[in-house]
mmCIF file of C-alpha atoms in Angstrom:
data_model
loop_
_atom_site.group_PDB
_atom_site.id
_atom_site.type_symbol
_atom_site.label_atom_id
_atom_site.label_comp_id
_atom_site.label_asym_id
_atom_site.label_seq_id
_atom_site.Cartn_x
_atom_site.Cartn_y
_atom_site.Cartn_z
ATOM 1 C CA UNK A 1 -39.437 6.804 -66.969
ATOM 2 C CA UNK A 2 -40.454 6.558 -63.321
ATOM 3 C CA UNK A 3 -38.639 7.831 -60.248
ATOM 4 C CA UNK A 4 -38.167 5.451 -57.353
ATOM 5 C CA UNK A 5 -37.390 7.983 -54.610
ATOM 6 C CA UNK A 6 -37.999 11.670 -54.131
ATOM 7 C CA UNK A 7 -34.270 12.207 -53.637
ATOM 8 C CA UNK A 8 -33.637 10.658 -57.063
ATOM 9 C CA UNK A 9 -30.959 8.264 -55.721
ATOM 10 C CA UNK A 10 -32.138 5.722 -58.277
ATOM 11 C CA UNK A 11 -34.408 5.978 -61.273
ATOM 12 C CA UNK A 12 -35.941 3.277 -63.404
ATOM 13 C CA UNK A 13 -36.001 3.293 -67.185
ATOM 14 C CA UNK A 14 -36.181 0.630 -69.892
ATOM 15 C CA UNK A 15 -32.772 -0.742 -68.798
ATOM 16 C CA UNK A 16 -33.754 -1.049 -65.143
ATOM 17 C CA UNK A 17 -32.583 0.990 -62.177
ATOM 18 C CA UNK A 18 -30.031 3.748 -62.755
ATOM 19 C CA UNK A 19 -28.041 4.938 -59.733
ATOM 20 C CA UNK A 20 -27.627 8.739 -59.823
ATOM 21 C CA UNK A 21 -25.849 9.148 -56.504
ATOM 22 C CA UNK A 22 -22.525 9.925 -58.166
ATOM 23 C CA UNK A 23 -24.159 12.857 -59.955
ATOM 24 C CA UNK A 24 -25.181 14.105 -56.516
ATOM 25 C CA UNK A 25 -21.602 13.473 -55.344
ATOM 26 C CA UNK A 26 -20.372 15.822 -58.093
ATOM 27 C CA UNK A 27 -22.853 18.458 -56.917
ATOM 28 C CA UNK A 28 -21.582 17.994 -53.356
ATOM 29 C CA UNK A 29 -18.024 18.501 -54.579
ATOM 30 C CA UNK A 30 -18.904 21.739 -56.354
ATOM 31 C CA UNK A 31 -20.955 22.825 -53.345
ATOM 32 C CA UNK A 32 -17.631 23.562 -51.637
ATOM 33 C CA UNK A 33 -16.847 26.275 -54.190
ATOM 34 C CA UNK A 34 -17.578 29.777 -52.968
ATOM 35 C CA UNK A 35 -20.327 31.477 -54.977
ATOM 36 C CA UNK A 36 -19.078 34.976 -55.928
ATOM 37 C CA UNK A 37 -22.530 36.178 -56.987
ATOM 38 C CA UNK A 38 -24.796 38.343 -54.877
ATOM 39 C CA UNK A 39 -27.498 36.223 -53.281
ATOM 40 C CA UNK A 40 -30.293 38.418 -54.568
ATOM 41 C CA UNK A 41 -31.413 37.334 -58.003
ATOM 42 C CA UNK A 42 -29.572 34.009 -58.069
ATOM 43 C CA UNK A 43 -31.835 31.425 -59.729
ATOM 44 C CA UNK A 44 -29.417 28.542 -60.253
ATOM 45 C CA UNK A 45 -27.102 27.306 -57.523
ATOM 46 C CA UNK A 46 -23.424 27.380 -58.442
ATOM 47 C CA UNK A 47 -22.981 23.685 -57.611
ATOM 48 C CA UNK A 48 -25.829 22.736 -59.946
ATOM 49 C CA UNK A 49 -24.434 24.872 -62.762
ATOM 50 C CA UNK A 50 -20.956 23.324 -62.538
ATOM 51 C CA UNK A 51 -22.415 19.819 -62.268
ATOM 52 C CA UNK A 52 -24.616 20.090 -65.362
ATOM 53 C CA UNK A 53 -21.730 21.752 -67.221
ATOM 54 C CA UNK A 54 -19.528 18.745 -66.399
ATOM 55 C CA UNK A 55 -22.236 16.437 -67.739
ATOM 56 C CA UNK A 56 -22.381 18.577 -70.892
ATOM 57 C CA UNK A 57 -18.636 18.088 -71.311
ATOM 58 C CA UNK A 58 -19.148 14.354 -70.924
ATOM 59 C CA UNK A 59 -21.485 14.706 -73.899
ATOM 60 C CA UNK A 60 -18.775 16.394 -75.977
ATOM 61 C CA UNK A 61 -19.627 20.085 -75.588
ATOM 62 C CA UNK A 62 -16.835 22.304 -76.944
ATOM 63 C CA UNK A 63 -18.181 25.754 -76.008
ATOM 64 C CA UNK A 64 -20.964 27.385 -74.005
ATOM 65 C CA UNK A 65 -23.480 27.229 -76.850
ATOM 66 C CA UNK A 66 -23.033 23.496 -77.225
ATOM 67 C CA UNK A 67 -22.986 23.083 -73.441
ATOM 68 C CA UNK A 68 -26.333 24.860 -73.145
ATOM 69 C CA UNK A 69 -27.793 22.572 -75.822
ATOM 70 C CA UNK A 70 -26.545 19.461 -74.000
ATOM 71 C CA UNK A 71 -27.792 20.724 -70.628
ATOM 72 C CA UNK A 72 -31.239 21.484 -72.071
ATOM 73 C CA UNK A 73 -31.446 17.838 -73.165
ATOM 74 C CA UNK A 74 -30.611 16.379 -69.729
ATOM 75 C CA UNK A 75 -33.412 14.171 -68.355
ATOM 76 C CA UNK A 76 -35.260 15.340 -65.268
ATOM 77 C CA UNK A 77 -33.651 12.725 -62.946
ATOM 78 C CA UNK A 78 -30.154 13.976 -63.809
ATOM 79 C CA UNK A 79 -31.176 17.605 -63.315
ATOM 80 C CA UNK A 80 -32.712 16.663 -59.977
ATOM 81 C CA UNK A 81 -29.597 14.766 -58.874
ATOM 82 C CA UNK A 82 -27.490 17.803 -59.818
ATOM 83 C CA UNK A 83 -29.693 20.044 -57.679
ATOM 84 C CA UNK A 84 -31.162 22.076 -60.543
ATOM 85 C CA UNK A 85 -33.837 24.642 -59.703
ATOM 86 C CA UNK A 86 -37.434 23.470 -59.574
ATOM 87 C CA UNK A 87 -39.976 25.571 -61.487
ATOM 88 C CA UNK A 88 -42.309 27.134 -58.895
ATOM 89 C CA UNK A 89 -45.446 26.475 -60.958
ATOM 90 C CA UNK A 90 -44.757 23.494 -63.192
ATOM 91 C CA UNK A 91 -42.669 21.619 -60.638
ATOM 92 C CA UNK A 92 -40.133 20.469 -63.233
ATOM 93 C CA UNK A 93 -36.399 20.977 -62.988
ATOM 94 C CA UNK A 94 -35.116 23.931 -65.011
ATOM 95 C CA UNK A 95 -31.745 23.789 -66.768
ATOM 96 C CA UNK A 96 -29.502 26.896 -66.754
ATOM 97 C CA UNK A 97 -29.067 28.610 -70.102
ATOM 98 C CA UNK A 98 -25.956 29.555 -72.045
ATOM 99 C CA UNK A 99 -25.543 32.996 -70.481
ATOM 100 C CA UNK A 100 -25.848 31.576 -66.975
ATOM 101 C CA UNK A 101 -23.230 28.921 -67.703
ATOM 102 C CA UNK A 102 -20.868 31.522 -69.107
ATOM 103 C CA UNK A 103 -21.349 34.081 -66.327
ATOM 104 C CA UNK A 104 -20.865 31.523 -63.560
ATOM 105 C CA UNK A 105 -17.651 30.161 -65.067
ATOM 106 C CA UNK A 106 -16.356 33.704 -65.622
ATOM 107 C CA UNK A 107 -16.930 34.660 -61.987
ATOM 108 C CA UNK A 108 -16.008 31.456 -60.151
ATOM 109 C CA UNK A 109 -12.671 31.050 -58.357
ATOM 110 C CA UNK A 110 -10.956 28.841 -60.934
ATOM 111 C CA UNK A 111 -8.036 28.012 -58.635
ATOM 112 C CA UNK A 112 -10.446 26.738 -55.972
ATOM 113 C CA UNK A 113 -12.287 24.617 -58.558
ATOM 114 C CA UNK A 114 -8.973 23.158 -59.724
ATOM 115 C CA UNK A 115 -7.835 22.309 -56.190
ATOM 116 C CA UNK A 116 -11.135 20.686 -55.258
ATOM 117 C CA UNK A 117 -11.306 18.677 -58.490
ATOM 118 C CA UNK A 118 -7.715 17.451 -58.085
ATOM 119 C CA UNK A 119 -8.299 16.458 -54.450
ATOM 120 C CA UNK A 120 -11.547 14.670 -55.358
ATOM 121 C CA UNK A 121 -9.877 12.748 -58.176
ATOM 122 C CA UNK A 122 -7.075 11.739 -55.813
ATOM 123 C CA UNK A 123 -9.651 9.897 -53.695
ATOM 124 C CA UNK A 124 -10.610 7.839 -56.751
ATOM 125 C CA UNK A 125 -7.063 6.802 -57.591
ATOM 126 C CA UNK A 126 -5.283 3.823 -56.119
ATOM 127 C CA UNK A 127 -2.057 4.728 -54.283
ATOM 128 C CA UNK A 128 0.783 4.964 -56.807
ATOM 129 C CA UNK A 129 3.193 2.076 -57.089
ATOM 130 C CA UNK A 130 6.794 2.629 -56.064
ATOM 131 C CA UNK A 131 8.592 4.823 -58.622
ATOM 132 C CA UNK A 132 5.343 5.639 -60.426
ATOM 133 C CA UNK A 133 5.947 8.484 -62.871
ATOM 134 C CA UNK A 134 4.444 11.939 -62.433
ATOM 135 C CA UNK A 135 4.769 14.143 -65.533
ATOM 136 C CA UNK A 136 4.783 17.926 -65.119
ATOM 137 C CA UNK A 137 4.305 20.200 -68.111
ATOM 138 C CA UNK A 138 2.878 23.576 -69.040
ATOM 139 C CA UNK A 139 0.243 24.444 -71.622
ATOM 140 C CA UNK A 140 -0.668 27.801 -73.115
ATOM 141 C CA UNK A 141 -4.398 28.220 -73.785
ATOM 142 C CA UNK A 142 -4.534 29.966 -77.148
ATOM 143 C CA UNK A 143 -6.918 32.896 -77.719
ATOM 144 C CA UNK A 144 -7.380 33.356 -73.956
ATOM 145 C CA UNK A 145 -5.441 36.598 -73.588
ATOM 146 C CA UNK A 146 -8.203 39.063 -74.343
ATOM 147 C CA UNK A 147 -7.377 42.704 -75.085
ATOM 148 C CA UNK A 148 -3.900 42.569 -73.519
ATOM 149 C CA UNK A 149 -2.954 39.615 -75.718
ATOM 150 C CA UNK A 150 -1.285 37.587 -72.930
ATOM 151 C CA UNK A 151 -2.617 34.036 -73.152
ATOM 152 C CA UNK A 152 -3.314 32.019 -70.016
ATOM 153 C CA UNK A 153 -0.615 29.468 -69.164
ATOM 154 C CA UNK A 154 -1.389 26.450 -66.982
ATOM 155 C CA UNK A 155 1.052 24.068 -65.315
ATOM 156 C CA UNK A 156 -0.152 20.532 -64.582
ATOM 157 C CA UNK A 157 0.983 17.211 -63.113
ATOM 158 C CA UNK A 158 -0.262 13.889 -64.544
ATOM 159 C CA UNK A 159 0.250 10.366 -63.216
ATOM 160 C CA UNK A 160 1.851 8.087 -65.787
ATOM 161 C CA UNK A 161 -0.119 4.994 -64.794
ATOM 162 C CA UNK A 162 -3.611 6.500 -65.172
ATOM 163 C CA UNK A 163 -3.081 9.579 -67.399
ATOM 164 C CA UNK A 164 -5.092 11.549 -64.811
ATOM 165 C CA UNK A 165 -4.177 15.147 -63.930
ATOM 166 C CA UNK A 166 -3.699 15.307 -60.149
ATOM 167 C CA UNK A 167 -2.748 18.999 -59.868
ATOM 168 C CA UNK A 168 -2.870 22.142 -61.976
ATOM 169 C CA UNK A 169 -2.017 25.775 -61.255
ATOM 170 C CA UNK A 170 -2.147 29.041 -63.148
ATOM 171 C CA UNK A 171 1.260 30.431 -64.078
ATOM 172 C CA UNK A 172 1.296 34.130 -63.084
ATOM 173 C CA UNK A 173 1.824 36.626 -65.880
ATOM 174 C CA UNK A 174 5.422 37.675 -66.276
ATOM 175 C CA UNK A 175 6.895 34.390 -65.081
ATOM 176 C CA UNK A 176 7.249 30.814 -66.335
ATOM 177 C CA UNK A 177 6.258 27.321 -65.248
ATOM 178 C CA UNK A 178 9.795 26.749 -63.921
ATOM 179 C CA UNK A 179 9.026 28.992 -60.931
ATOM 180 C CA UNK A 180 5.789 27.167 -60.098
ATOM 181 C CA UNK A 181 7.052 23.669 -59.290
ATOM 182 C CA UNK A 182 6.492 24.185 -55.558
ATOM 183 C CA UNK A 183 3.039 25.686 -56.032
ATOM 184 C CA UNK A 184 2.115 22.711 -58.187
ATOM 185 C CA UNK A 185 3.462 19.882 -56.028
ATOM 186 C CA UNK A 186 3.270 21.199 -52.449
ATOM 187 C CA UNK A 187 -0.207 19.687 -52.019
ATOM 188 C CA UNK A 188 0.546 16.430 -53.871
ATOM 189 C CA UNK A 189 1.989 13.327 -52.199
ATOM 190 C CA UNK A 190 5.112 12.729 -54.279
ATOM 191 C CA UNK A 191 7.198 10.552 -51.971
ATOM 192 C CA UNK A 192 8.319 7.436 -53.840
ATOM 193 C CA UNK A 193 7.342 8.808 -57.260
ATOM 194 C CA UNK A 194 9.524 9.863 -60.196
ATOM 195 C CA UNK A 195 8.911 13.403 -61.451
ATOM 196 C CA UNK A 196 9.489 13.738 -65.205
ATOM 197 C CA UNK A 197 9.863 17.073 -66.941
ATOM 198 C CA UNK A 198 11.096 18.597 -70.181
ATOM 199 C CA UNK A 199 14.228 20.637 -70.825
ATOM 200 C CA UNK A 200 12.851 23.774 -69.136
ATOM 201 C CA UNK A 201 13.241 22.301 -65.645
ATOM 202 C CA UNK A 202 16.753 20.906 -65.017
ATOM 203 C CA UNK A 203 18.097 22.960 -62.103
ATOM 204 C CA UNK A 204 19.732 22.331 -58.780
ATOM 205 C CA UNK A 205 16.907 24.053 -56.878
ATOM 206 C CA UNK A 206 14.223 21.859 -58.448
ATOM 207 C CA UNK A 207 16.275 18.703 -57.927
ATOM 208 C CA UNK A 208 16.906 19.582 -54.268
ATOM 209 C CA UNK A 209 13.231 20.341 -53.670
ATOM 210 C CA UNK A 210 12.176 16.969 -55.106
ATOM 211 C CA UNK A 211 14.800 14.994 -53.202
ATOM 212 C CA UNK A 212 13.733 16.737 -49.974
ATOM 213 C CA UNK A 213 10.199 15.517 -50.766
ATOM 214 C CA UNK A 214 11.616 11.962 -51.183
ATOM 215 C CA UNK A 215 10.855 11.960 -54.904
ATOM 216 C CA UNK A 216 13.183 11.070 -57.768
ATOM 217 C CA UNK A 217 13.379 12.909 -61.078
ATOM 218 C CA UNK A 218 14.121 12.405 -64.762
ATOM 219 C CA UNK A 219 14.753 15.605 -66.751
ATOM 220 C CA UNK A 220 15.721 15.961 -70.392
ATOM 221 C CA UNK A 221 18.415 18.503 -71.247
ATOM 222 C CA UNK A 222 18.723 20.500 -74.459
ATOM 223 C CA UNK A 223 20.646 23.434 -75.863
ATOM 224 C CA UNK A 224 19.053 25.929 -73.467
ATOM 225 C CA UNK A 225 21.539 24.586 -70.885
ATOM 226 C CA UNK A 226 24.716 24.383 -73.023
ATOM 227 C CA UNK A 227 27.178 23.902 -70.164
ATOM 228 C CA UNK A 228 25.124 21.101 -68.603
ATOM 229 C CA UNK A 229 24.568 19.465 -71.991
ATOM 230 C CA UNK A 230 28.311 19.527 -72.687
ATOM 231 C CA UNK A 231 29.053 18.016 -69.268
ATOM 232 C CA UNK A 232 26.563 15.208 -69.966
ATOM 233 C CA UNK A 233 28.030 14.339 -73.361
ATOM 234 C CA UNK A 234 31.567 14.392 -71.922
ATOM 235 C CA UNK A 235 30.680 11.747 -69.307
ATOM 236 C CA UNK A 236 28.733 9.369 -71.534
ATOM 237 C CA UNK A 237 30.426 6.494 -73.358
ATOM 238 C CA UNK A 238 30.576 6.294 -77.132
ATOM 239 C CA UNK A 239 27.201 5.545 -78.691
ATOM 240 C CA UNK A 240 27.827 1.957 -79.708
ATOM 241 C CA UNK A 241 25.796 -1.182 -79.199
ATOM 242 C CA UNK A 242 28.499 -2.627 -76.966
ATOM 243 C CA UNK A 243 28.336 0.250 -74.465
ATOM 244 C CA UNK A 244 24.534 0.592 -74.339
ATOM 245 C CA UNK A 245 22.540 -0.243 -71.204
ATOM 246 C CA UNK A 246 19.333 -1.332 -72.882
ATOM 247 C CA UNK A 247 17.704 -1.614 -76.321
ATOM 248 C CA UNK A 248 14.099 -2.337 -77.170
ATOM 249 C CA UNK A 249 12.275 -2.608 -80.484
ATOM 250 C CA UNK A 250 8.639 -1.885 -81.305
ATOM 251 C CA UNK A 251 6.672 -2.320 -84.510
ATOM 252 C CA UNK A 252 3.820 0.042 -85.294
ATOM 253 C CA UNK A 253 2.030 0.864 -88.568
ATOM 254 C CA UNK A 254 4.529 -1.262 -90.467
ATOM 255 C CA UNK A 255 7.527 0.682 -89.165
ATOM 256 C CA UNK A 256 10.135 -0.501 -86.690
ATOM 257 C CA UNK A 257 11.280 1.769 -83.861
ATOM 258 C CA UNK A 258 14.448 0.988 -81.916
ATOM 259 C CA UNK A 259 15.236 2.765 -78.643
ATOM 260 C CA UNK A 260 18.680 2.552 -77.082
ATOM 261 C CA UNK A 261 19.873 4.142 -73.850
ATOM 262 C CA UNK A 262 23.341 4.798 -72.424
ATOM 263 C CA UNK A 263 23.892 5.877 -68.804
ATOM 264 C CA UNK A 264 26.903 6.993 -66.782
ATOM 265 C CA UNK A 265 27.659 8.359 -63.289
ATOM 266 C CA UNK A 266 27.558 12.153 -63.317
ATOM 267 C CA UNK A 267 30.959 12.663 -61.719
ATOM 268 C CA UNK A 268 31.575 16.360 -61.173
ATOM 269 C CA UNK A 269 27.995 17.298 -62.034
ATOM 270 C CA UNK A 270 25.344 18.217 -59.446
ATOM 271 C CA UNK A 271 23.130 15.272 -60.488
ATOM 272 C CA UNK A 272 23.702 11.542 -59.836
ATOM 273 C CA UNK A 273 23.242 10.035 -63.307
ATOM 274 C CA UNK A 274 23.338 11.236 -66.915
ATOM 275 C CA UNK A 275 21.869 9.456 -69.913
ATOM 276 C CA UNK A 276 21.583 9.491 -73.680
ATOM 277 C CA UNK A 277 18.481 8.048 -75.371
ATOM 278 C CA UNK A 278 18.429 7.412 -79.107
ATOM 279 C CA UNK A 279 15.370 6.510 -81.166
ATOM 280 C CA UNK A 280 15.685 5.198 -84.724
ATOM 281 C CA UNK A 281 12.649 4.576 -86.914
ATOM 282 C CA UNK A 282 12.900 2.291 -89.950
ATOM 283 C CA UNK A 283 10.463 1.937 -92.840
ATOM 284 C CA UNK A 284 9.139 -1.536 -93.757
ATOM 285 C CA UNK A 285 11.913 -1.834 -96.352
ATOM 286 C CA UNK A 286 14.584 -1.309 -93.690
ATOM 287 C CA UNK A 287 15.460 2.277 -94.655
ATOM 288 C CA UNK A 288 15.957 4.535 -91.647
ATOM 289 C CA UNK A 289 13.529 7.440 -91.846
ATOM 290 C CA UNK A 290 14.273 9.321 -88.606
ATOM 291 C CA UNK A 291 16.768 9.534 -85.758
ATOM 292 C CA UNK A 292 16.267 11.384 -82.483
ATOM 293 C CA UNK A 293 18.782 11.761 -79.655
ATOM 294 C CA UNK A 294 17.819 13.025 -76.192
ATOM 295 C CA UNK A 295 20.136 13.711 -73.274
ATOM 296 C CA UNK A 296 19.115 14.040 -69.656
ATOM 297 C CA UNK A 297 19.809 13.850 -65.941
ATOM 298 C CA UNK A 298 18.203 11.686 -63.281
ATOM 299 C CA UNK A 299 18.435 10.818 -59.616
ATOM 300 C CA UNK A 300 17.639 7.191 -60.445
ATOM 301 C CA UNK A 301 20.372 4.610 -60.237
ATOM 302 C CA UNK A 302 18.144 1.829 -61.594
ATOM 303 C CA UNK A 303 18.505 0.046 -64.917
ATOM 304 C CA UNK A 304 18.527 2.029 -68.129
ATOM 305 C CA UNK A 305 15.246 0.413 -69.208
ATOM 306 C CA UNK A 306 13.452 2.083 -66.281
ATOM 307 C CA UNK A 307 14.862 5.500 -67.155
ATOM 308 C CA UNK A 308 13.914 5.063 -70.818
ATOM 309 C CA UNK A 309 10.359 4.110 -69.824
ATOM 310 C CA UNK A 310 9.944 7.285 -67.772
ATOM 311 C CA UNK A 311 11.247 9.461 -70.621
ATOM 312 C CA UNK A 312 8.825 7.871 -73.045
ATOM 313 C CA UNK A 313 5.720 7.982 -70.840
ATOM 314 C CA UNK A 314 6.389 11.589 -69.869
ATOM 315 C CA UNK A 315 4.966 12.667 -73.224
ATOM 316 C CA UNK A 316 1.608 11.121 -72.382
ATOM 317 C CA UNK A 317 0.733 14.428 -70.757
ATOM 318 C CA UNK A 318 0.909 15.948 -74.239
ATOM 319 C CA UNK A 319 -0.825 13.062 -76.038
ATOM 320 C CA UNK A 320 -3.447 12.040 -73.497
ATOM 321 C CA UNK A 321 -4.308 15.359 -71.852
ATOM 322 C CA UNK A 322 -3.267 18.454 -73.811
ATOM 323 C CA UNK A 323 -4.044 16.965 -77.236
ATOM 324 C CA UNK A 324 -7.440 15.722 -76.056
ATOM 325 C CA UNK A 325 -8.368 19.129 -74.656
ATOM 326 C CA UNK A 326 -7.269 20.878 -77.852
ATOM 327 C CA UNK A 327 -8.719 18.493 -80.443
ATOM 328 C CA UNK A 328 -11.760 16.882 -78.826
ATOM 329 C CA UNK A 329 -12.809 19.799 -76.616
ATOM 330 C CA UNK A 330 -11.621 22.653 -78.841
ATOM 331 C CA UNK A 331 -9.827 24.394 -75.988
ATOM 332 C CA UNK A 332 -7.561 26.519 -78.164
ATOM 333 C CA UNK A 333 -10.472 27.641 -80.364
ATOM 334 C CA UNK A 334 -12.836 28.508 -77.522
ATOM 335 C CA UNK A 335 -11.745 32.192 -77.414
ATOM 336 C CA UNK A 336 -12.578 32.276 -73.700
ATOM 337 C CA UNK A 337 -10.738 35.109 -72.023
ATOM 338 C CA UNK A 338 -13.146 36.886 -69.664
ATOM 339 C CA UNK A 339 -12.561 36.266 -65.953
ATOM 340 C CA UNK A 340 -11.183 32.847 -65.114
ATOM 341 C CA UNK A 341 -12.961 30.995 -67.931
ATOM 342 C CA UNK A 342 -9.838 29.483 -69.501
ATOM 343 C CA UNK A 343 -8.552 28.100 -66.195
ATOM 344 C CA UNK A 344 -11.931 26.904 -64.904
ATOM 345 C CA UNK A 345 -12.862 25.180 -68.169
ATOM 346 C CA UNK A 346 -9.445 23.482 -68.283
ATOM 347 C CA UNK A 347 -10.088 22.116 -64.779
ATOM 348 C CA UNK A 348 -13.517 20.797 -65.805
ATOM 349 C CA UNK A 349 -12.079 19.265 -68.981
ATOM 350 C CA UNK A 350 -9.377 17.541 -66.922
ATOM 351 C CA UNK A 351 -12.140 16.197 -64.683
ATOM 352 C CA UNK A 352 -14.106 14.934 -67.684
ATOM 353 C CA UNK A 353 -11.092 13.175 -69.212
ATOM 354 C CA UNK A 354 -10.206 11.634 -65.844
ATOM 355 C CA UNK A 355 -13.722 10.280 -65.262
ATOM 356 C CA UNK A 356 -13.732 8.635 -68.679
ATOM 357 C CA UNK A 357 -10.282 7.087 -68.199
ATOM 358 C CA UNK A 358 -11.010 5.919 -64.643
ATOM 359 C CA UNK A 359 -14.127 4.193 -65.955
ATOM 360 C CA UNK A 360 -11.826 2.090 -68.135
ATOM 361 C CA UNK A 361 -12.360 3.789 -71.500
ATOM 362 C CA UNK A 362 -9.631 4.904 -73.892
ATOM 363 C CA UNK A 363 -11.758 6.011 -76.874
ATOM 364 C CA UNK A 364 -12.880 9.306 -75.423
ATOM 365 C CA UNK A 365 -14.654 10.636 -78.491
ATOM 366 C CA UNK A 366 -16.803 7.523 -78.821
ATOM 367 C CA UNK A 367 -17.764 7.692 -75.153
ATOM 368 C CA UNK A 368 -18.843 11.332 -75.478
ATOM 369 C CA UNK A 369 -20.846 10.556 -78.608
ATOM 370 C CA UNK A 370 -22.695 7.775 -76.774
ATOM 371 C CA UNK A 371 -23.462 10.114 -73.878
ATOM 372 C CA UNK A 372 -24.737 12.755 -76.287
ATOM 373 C CA UNK A 373 -27.095 10.180 -77.806
ATOM 374 C CA UNK A 374 -28.220 8.756 -74.458
ATOM 375 C CA UNK A 375 -27.547 10.967 -71.455
ATOM 376 C CA UNK A 376 -28.817 8.382 -68.979
ATOM 377 C CA UNK A 377 -25.513 6.558 -69.592
ATOM 378 C CA UNK A 378 -23.693 9.275 -67.625
ATOM 379 C CA UNK A 379 -24.471 7.837 -64.141
ATOM 380 C CA UNK A 380 -23.093 4.448 -65.196
ATOM 381 C CA UNK A 381 -19.800 6.058 -66.212
ATOM 382 C CA UNK A 382 -19.574 7.994 -62.940
ATOM 383 C CA UNK A 383 -20.226 4.802 -60.982
ATOM 384 C CA UNK A 384 -17.587 2.924 -62.989
ATOM 385 C CA UNK A 385 -15.001 5.637 -62.258
ATOM 386 C CA UNK A 386 -15.096 4.857 -58.544
ATOM 387 C CA UNK A 387 -12.217 2.855 -57.030
#
């Protein structure tokens, strides 16, 4: 492999020129993070460490041991583009080891990393369409509590159209995600979007905050708000086909799923519209195998089909973000509790998932396996993730 320029903007291998400028762009992004270490004795720049760690995650690393193995296998052009240290005698780029990766992530300001990553990803996203959904949901990182046993809880916002996390904050100990809606969304442009949330969030304060930000909302309501749930059921019509607003049917894995929604004005309730959504699943022989009924409130006055779509796509934050971090990246089995490791690694995993999705891929595991086998594919993915 030959290098075309000293700055390593492009390199040439058997497939031709490979543009590594987006690797350098990642290093520039992480260069804005304050280095908490004392200058004396620092061998690897913080920006380089976070950049090579992100590339290790793109290769499927699940913990610091695997990350160190992936980083040690990075070709010299990628290490150079990331700003890795040059050996004073041999002149080659030196990859940071496992302990360095771990210590840097423990010490770094995880909230700053999260903010910078979210802002950087926002520049790669097209402006949201009118009434684009924005799902907000919390996630507890298991085995991250350390000696005190209190696991880290994170609260994130994900765009429905791209399944990309655009904001994430740490929920302070002793409180819940419900109190962090302002901290999460204050720095996100939400005007014209529809905020979707689970049954923890229906409240007048949250609804007022979102309407003041010119955003709509769709919240599900369950038994934790018995008075509100009773008011919703009192105002909805009988659950018959004749009174429904919309019904759609989907076939998957041989089964048939039917979704029906009923809406009604929320007269006497502090929210404009109430709804009931019912989902019936039938086996191939026509036997019903499950029935689920969800009630909710919304500021939307549009057709029932639009409300039903927002309710359904809200759960993508569980399926396309939280599940991926848990299963493919082993987040809940990482046992990372020192410093801000749990928060910082969650931010880097969100970044990794977003880069893969923005590049047009949906099979995340396959993409990571290909990168592990051939790490010079990483620049192509970073280039493809640009708008």
